[in-house]
Amino acid sequence: MAAIHITDIEAAINHWRHRAPSPDGVALAPEIEALGETYALMVYHRQTAIGEDRLPARALAAWQAWYDTTPDTPCIAICSTSQGDDLCKGCGRTFDEVQHWPAMSPAEKRVVWRRITLEHSAWRFNRYAERAAEGASPRKPPAL
């Protein structure tokens, strides 16, 4: 069973804080309460991860709802594993991770996302990603 990292719990809490802000600065949305309790216990016990099977049902449901808003795959459509590389230059996943991605649980996928983000060596994190983002910006009208 894969473990959910504390940074994912934080991201889910922030997602719900934005989506369901407190009306009076005191009351919390049920999702924030569930995730907050888990987060507090993790901090208290100095845990950086919790098994998805150990997450209370309400917290797991809130985390899953956050997860559903994130990109499913790190793929940038430049797959070097199809050319024989053990590690994809485009997304940073191993050949096995690319092959088994559809069968992986959300927590397993987040473990991979965390690893490739920390490694920060795949093309998705370098100048290629910046150029792709630049290409997505609206074009300026030609000067007259």
Coordinates of C-alpha atoms in Angstrom, one line a residue:
M1 CA 0.0 0.0 0.0
A2 CA 1.4 3.4 -1.0
A3 CA 1.9 6.2 1.5
I4 CA 0.5 9.7 1.1
H5 CA 3.1 12.4 1.8
I6 CA 2.4 15.2 4.2
T7 CA 2.8 17.8 1.4
D8 CA -0.1 16.2 -0.4
I9 CA -2.2 16.5 2.8
E10 CA -1.2 20.2 2.9
A11 CA -2.1 20.7 -0.7
A12 CA -5.5 19.1 -0.2
I13 CA -6.1 21.3 2.9
N14 CA -5.2 24.4 0.9
H15 CA -7.4 23.2 -2.0
W16 CA -10.4 22.9 0.4
R17 CA -9.6 26.2 2.1
H18 CA -9.8 27.9 -1.3
R19 CA -12.9 25.9 -2.3
A20 CA -14.8 26.2 1.0
P21 CA -13.5 29.1 2.9
S22 CA -14.6 29.7 6.5
P23 CA -17.6 32.0 6.6
D24 CA -16.7 33.4 10.0
G25 CA -12.9 32.6 10.3
V26 CA -13.6 29.9 12.9
A27 CA -15.8 27.2 11.3
L28 CA -14.1 24.7 9.0
A29 CA -15.5 22.7 6.1
P30 CA -15.8 19.0 7.0
E31 CA -13.1 18.1 4.5
I32 CA -10.7 20.5 6.2
E33 CA -11.5 19.1 9.6
A34 CA -10.9 15.6 8.4
L35 CA -7.6 16.4 6.7
G36 CA -6.6 18.8 9.5
E37 CA -6.9 16.1 12.1
T38 CA -4.7 13.7 10.1
Y39 CA -2.2 16.5 9.4
A40 CA -2.0 17.5 13.1
L41 CA -1.4 13.9 14.2
M42 CA 1.3 13.5 11.5
V43 CA 3.1 16.6 12.7
Y44 CA 2.8 15.6 16.3
H45 CA 4.2 12.2 15.6
R46 CA 6.8 13.6 13.2
Q47 CA 5.5 11.5 10.3
T48 CA 6.2 12.6 6.8
A49 CA 3.8 10.0 5.2
I50 CA 0.8 8.0 6.1
G51 CA -0.4 4.8 4.4
E52 CA -3.6 5.3 2.4
D53 CA -5.1 2.4 4.3
R54 CA -4.5 4.3 7.6
L55 CA -6.2 7.5 6.5
P56 CA -9.7 7.8 8.0
A57 CA -12.4 7.5 5.5
R58 CA -13.5 11.1 5.6
A59 CA -9.9 12.3 5.2
L60 CA -9.3 9.8 2.3
A61 CA -12.4 11.0 0.6
A62 CA -11.3 14.7 0.9
W63 CA -7.8 13.8 -0.3
Q64 CA -9.2 11.9 -3.2
A65 CA -11.5 14.8 -4.2
W66 CA -8.4 17.0 -4.2
Y67 CA -6.4 14.4 -6.2
D68 CA -9.1 14.3 -8.8
T69 CA -8.3 18.0 -9.6
T70 CA -4.6 17.4 -10.2
P71 CA -3.1 16.3 -13.6
D72 CA -3.3 12.5 -13.8
T73 CA 0.0 12.0 -15.6
P74 CA 3.3 13.8 -15.8
C75 CA 3.6 12.9 -19.5
I76 CA 4.6 15.7 -21.9
A77 CA 4.2 13.5 -25.0
I78 CA 7.9 13.1 -25.5
C79 CA 8.3 9.5 -24.4
S80 CA 11.9 8.2 -24.6
T81 CA 10.9 4.9 -23.0
S82 CA 9.3 4.0 -26.3
Q83 CA 12.8 4.4 -27.8
G84 CA 14.4 2.0 -25.2
D85 CA 15.3 4.4 -22.3
D86 CA 14.8 3.0 -18.8
L87 CA 13.9 6.5 -17.6
C88 CA 11.8 8.8 -19.7
K89 CA 13.6 12.0 -20.6
G90 CA 10.3 13.8 -21.0
C91 CA 8.4 13.0 -17.8
G92 CA 11.0 11.3 -15.6
R93 CA 9.1 8.1 -15.0
T94 CA 10.7 4.7 -15.3
F95 CA 9.7 2.3 -18.0
D96 CA 7.7 0.2 -15.5
E97 CA 6.0 3.3 -14.1
V98 CA 4.9 4.3 -17.7
Q99 CA 3.7 0.8 -18.5
H100 CA 1.8 0.3 -15.2
W101 CA 0.5 3.9 -14.8
P102 CA -3.2 3.1 -15.6
A103 CA -3.3 0.4 -12.9
M104 CA -1.6 2.4 -10.2
S105 CA -3.6 3.8 -7.3
P106 CA -3.8 7.6 -6.8
A107 CA -1.4 7.3 -3.8
E108 CA 1.1 5.3 -5.9
K109 CA 0.9 7.9 -8.7
R110 CA 1.5 10.7 -6.2
V111 CA 4.7 8.8 -4.9
V112 CA 6.0 8.9 -8.5
W113 CA 5.0 12.6 -9.0
R114 CA 6.8 13.5 -5.8
R115 CA 10.0 11.6 -6.9
I116 CA 10.1 13.2 -10.3
T117 CA 9.4 16.7 -8.9
L118 CA 12.2 16.3 -6.3
E119 CA 14.6 15.0 -9.0
H120 CA 13.7 17.9 -11.2
S121 CA 15.7 16.5 -14.1
A122 CA 13.0 15.6 -16.7
W123 CA 12.4 17.8 -19.6
R124 CA 9.0 18.8 -18.1
F125 CA 11.0 20.8 -15.6
N126 CA 13.6 22.5 -17.9
R127 CA 13.7 25.1 -20.6
Y128 CA 11.4 22.9 -22.8
A129 CA 8.6 23.4 -20.3
E130 CA 9.2 27.1 -20.2
R131 CA 9.1 27.3 -24.0
A132 CA 5.8 25.3 -24.1
A133 CA 4.3 27.7 -21.6
E134 CA 5.4 30.7 -23.7
G135 CA 3.7 29.2 -26.7
A136 CA 0.5 28.9 -24.8
S137 CA 0.3 32.6 -24.1
P138 CA -1.9 34.8 -26.2
R139 CA -0.2 36.4 -29.3
K140 CA 0.3 40.1 -29.5
P141 CA -1.3 41.8 -32.5
P142 CA 1.2 42.8 -35.2
A143 CA 2.4 46.4 -35.0
L144 CA 0.9 48.7 -37.6

